[in-house]
Amino acid sequence: FMKGSPAQPLCGFSNAVVQILRLHGVEDYRAHDVLQDPDLRQGIKNYSNWPTIPQVYLNGEFVGGCDILLQMHQNGDLVEELKKLGIRSALLDAEKDQEKK
């Protein structure tokens, strides 16, 4: 749940989430523009008990907002969470390429 779309995020935090997912090579995900539906925008905040947008869900489970996803990216937890979903982070391949040089 974000403001805008992955192709055209409409806030810096939504853009940051899109960029983090791209860094990991995650491209196959659904996004919902909360700016198109005020009821959805408020409803998702109520559902998750999280006051801000974007909101990230992995396999239907609420993870957090931009700050949480950034923290998971920085500490390596996102690689592990993606692995649980059967997704290999592109950062693992980038690390191997760096080791070869």
PDB file of C-alpha atoms in Angstrom:
ATOM      1  CA  PHE A   1       0.000   0.000   0.000  1.00  0.00           C
ATOM      2  CA  MET A   2       1.637   3.161  -1.190  1.00  0.00           C
ATOM      3  CA  LYS A   3       1.083   6.620  -2.552  1.00  0.00           C
ATOM      4  CA  GLY A   4       1.243   6.341  -6.325  1.00  0.00           C
ATOM      5  CA  SER A   5       2.537   3.309  -8.173  1.00  0.00           C
ATOM      6  CA  PRO A   6       5.887   1.534  -8.397  1.00  0.00           C
ATOM      7  CA  ALA A   7       6.430   3.209 -11.761  1.00  0.00           C
ATOM      8  CA  GLN A   8       5.499   6.609 -10.346  1.00  0.00           C
ATOM      9  CA  PRO A   9       5.663   6.851  -6.546  1.00  0.00           C
ATOM     10  CA  LEU A  10       4.037  10.028  -5.244  1.00  0.00           C
ATOM     11  CA  CYS A  11       5.978  10.437  -2.008  1.00  0.00           C
ATOM     12  CA  GLY A  12       9.576   9.968  -0.946  1.00  0.00           C
ATOM     13  CA  PHE A  13       8.791   7.146   1.461  1.00  0.00           C
ATOM     14  CA  SER A  14       6.898   5.157  -1.174  1.00  0.00           C
ATOM     15  CA  ASN A  15       9.775   5.770  -3.570  1.00  0.00           C
ATOM     16  CA  ALA A  16      12.273   4.506  -0.981  1.00  0.00           C
ATOM     17  CA  VAL A  17      10.327   1.256  -0.555  1.00  0.00           C
ATOM     18  CA  VAL A  18      10.219   0.761  -4.329  1.00  0.00           C
ATOM     19  CA  GLN A  19      13.978   1.377  -4.549  1.00  0.00           C
ATOM     20  CA  ILE A  20      14.741  -1.090  -1.746  1.00  0.00           C
ATOM     21  CA  LEU A  21      12.652  -3.771  -3.446  1.00  0.00           C
ATOM     22  CA  ARG A  22      14.422  -3.061  -6.757  1.00  0.00           C
ATOM     23  CA  LEU A  23      17.828  -3.388  -5.087  1.00  0.00           C
ATOM     24  CA  HIS A  24      16.805  -6.871  -4.023  1.00  0.00           C
ATOM     25  CA  GLY A  25      15.482  -7.691  -7.492  1.00  0.00           C
ATOM     26  CA  VAL A  26      11.873  -7.914  -6.331  1.00  0.00           C
ATOM     27  CA  GLU A  27       9.644  -6.880  -9.201  1.00  0.00           C
ATOM     28  CA  ASP A  28       6.671  -9.219  -8.937  1.00  0.00           C
ATOM     29  CA  TYR A  29       4.504  -7.605  -6.283  1.00  0.00           C
ATOM     30  CA  ARG A  30       1.160  -5.902  -6.029  1.00  0.00           C
ATOM     31  CA  ALA A  31       0.837  -2.259  -5.142  1.00  0.00           C
ATOM     32  CA  HIS A  32      -2.288  -0.332  -4.226  1.00  0.00           C
ATOM     33  CA  ASP A  33      -2.432   3.453  -4.584  1.00  0.00           C
ATOM     34  CA  VAL A  34      -4.148   4.696  -1.431  1.00  0.00           C
ATOM     35  CA  LEU A  35      -4.535   8.159  -2.953  1.00  0.00           C
ATOM     36  CA  GLN A  36      -7.194   6.742  -5.293  1.00  0.00           C
ATOM     37  CA  ASP A  37      -9.421   5.588  -2.437  1.00  0.00           C
ATOM     38  CA  PRO A  38      -9.714   7.508   0.867  1.00  0.00           C
ATOM     39  CA  ASP A  39     -11.562   4.576   2.471  1.00  0.00           C
ATOM     40  CA  LEU A  40      -8.708   2.226   1.589  1.00  0.00           C
ATOM     41  CA  ARG A  41      -6.170   4.740   2.885  1.00  0.00           C
ATOM     42  CA  GLN A  42      -7.836   4.955   6.289  1.00  0.00           C
ATOM     43  CA  GLY A  43      -8.900   1.309   6.329  1.00  0.00           C
ATOM     44  CA  ILE A  44      -5.375  -0.026   5.886  1.00  0.00           C
ATOM     45  CA  LYS A  45      -4.152   2.195   8.718  1.00  0.00           C
ATOM     46  CA  ASN A  46      -6.899   0.841  10.957  1.00  0.00           C
ATOM     47  CA  TYR A  47      -6.282  -2.753   9.865  1.00  0.00           C
ATOM     48  CA  SER A  48      -2.559  -2.689  10.604  1.00  0.00           C
ATOM     49  CA  ASN A  49      -2.714  -0.237  13.497  1.00  0.00           C
ATOM     50  CA  TRP A  50       0.097   1.600  11.677  1.00  0.00           C
ATOM     51  CA  PRO A  51      -0.387   5.341  11.098  1.00  0.00           C
ATOM     52  CA  THR A  52       1.632   5.893   7.935  1.00  0.00           C
ATOM     53  CA  ILE A  53       1.810   4.935   4.286  1.00  0.00           C
ATOM     54  CA  PRO A  54       3.520   3.053   2.672  1.00  0.00           C
ATOM     55  CA  GLN A  55       2.789  -0.228   4.348  1.00  0.00           C
ATOM     56  CA  VAL A  56       4.597  -3.393   3.331  1.00  0.00           C
ATOM     57  CA  TYR A  57       3.111  -6.867   3.600  1.00  0.00           C
ATOM     58  CA  LEU A  58       5.052 -10.038   2.870  1.00  0.00           C
ATOM     59  CA  ASN A  59       2.919 -13.071   2.124  1.00  0.00           C
ATOM     60  CA  GLY A  60      -0.075 -11.213   3.563  1.00  0.00           C
ATOM     61  CA  GLU A  61       1.677 -10.415   6.845  1.00  0.00           C
ATOM     62  CA  PHE A  62       2.225  -6.798   7.836  1.00  0.00           C
ATOM     63  CA  VAL A  63       5.933  -5.954   8.053  1.00  0.00           C
ATOM     64  CA  GLY A  64       5.933  -2.198   8.578  1.00  0.00           C
ATOM     65  CA  GLY A  65       6.527   1.050   6.773  1.00  0.00           C
ATOM     66  CA  CYS A  66       9.473   2.583   5.002  1.00  0.00           C
ATOM     67  CA  ASP A  67      11.530   2.890   8.182  1.00  0.00           C
ATOM     68  CA  ILE A  68      11.126  -0.790   9.048  1.00  0.00           C
ATOM     69  CA  LEU A  69      11.875  -1.965   5.517  1.00  0.00           C
ATOM     70  CA  LEU A  70      14.970   0.249   5.391  1.00  0.00           C
ATOM     71  CA  GLN A  71      16.162  -1.159   8.714  1.00  0.00           C
ATOM     72  CA  MET A  72      15.567  -4.727   7.482  1.00  0.00           C
ATOM     73  CA  HIS A  73      17.509  -3.922   4.318  1.00  0.00           C
ATOM     74  CA  GLN A  74      20.425  -2.458   6.272  1.00  0.00           C
ATOM     75  CA  ASN A  75      20.729  -5.282   8.791  1.00  0.00           C
ATOM     76  CA  GLY A  76      20.196  -8.141   6.320  1.00  0.00           C
ATOM     77  CA  ASP A  77      16.838  -9.287   7.656  1.00  0.00           C
ATOM     78  CA  LEU A  78      15.115  -8.501   4.364  1.00  0.00           C
ATOM     79  CA  VAL A  79      17.330 -11.016   2.529  1.00  0.00           C
ATOM     80  CA  GLU A  80      16.230 -13.677   5.014  1.00  0.00           C
ATOM     81  CA  GLU A  81      12.538 -12.744   4.825  1.00  0.00           C
ATOM     82  CA  LEU A  82      12.649 -12.870   1.035  1.00  0.00           C
ATOM     83  CA  LYS A  83      14.350 -16.265   1.210  1.00  0.00           C
ATOM     84  CA  LYS A  84      11.407 -17.576   3.279  1.00  0.00           C
ATOM     85  CA  LEU A  85       9.174 -16.546   0.366  1.00  0.00           C
ATOM     86  CA  GLY A  86      11.369 -18.337  -2.139  1.00  0.00           C
ATOM     87  CA  ILE A  87      12.906 -15.119  -3.447  1.00  0.00           C
ATOM     88  CA  ARG A  88      16.663 -14.856  -3.816  1.00  0.00           C
ATOM     89  CA  SER A  89      17.821 -11.311  -3.207  1.00  0.00           C
ATOM     90  CA  ALA A  90      19.763  -9.822  -6.107  1.00  0.00           C
ATOM     91  CA  LEU A  91      22.129  -8.377  -3.509  1.00  0.00           C
ATOM     92  CA  LEU A  92      23.506 -11.857  -2.876  1.00  0.00           C
ATOM     93  CA  ASP A  93      24.572 -12.084  -6.504  1.00  0.00           C
ATOM     94  CA  ALA A  94      26.019  -8.571  -6.374  1.00  0.00           C
ATOM     95  CA  GLU A  95      28.125  -9.574  -3.347  1.00  0.00           C
ATOM     96  CA  LYS A  96      29.470 -12.626  -5.217  1.00  0.00           C
ATOM     97  CA  ASP A  97      30.398 -10.421  -8.170  1.00  0.00           C
ATOM     98  CA  GLN A  98      32.302  -8.072  -5.847  1.00  0.00           C
ATOM     99  CA  GLU A  99      34.180 -10.995  -4.272  1.00  0.00           C
ATOM    100  CA  LYS A 100      35.376 -12.134  -7.719  1.00  0.00           C
ATOM    101  CA  LYS A 101      36.990  -8.750  -8.419  1.00  0.00           C
TER     102      LYS A 101
END
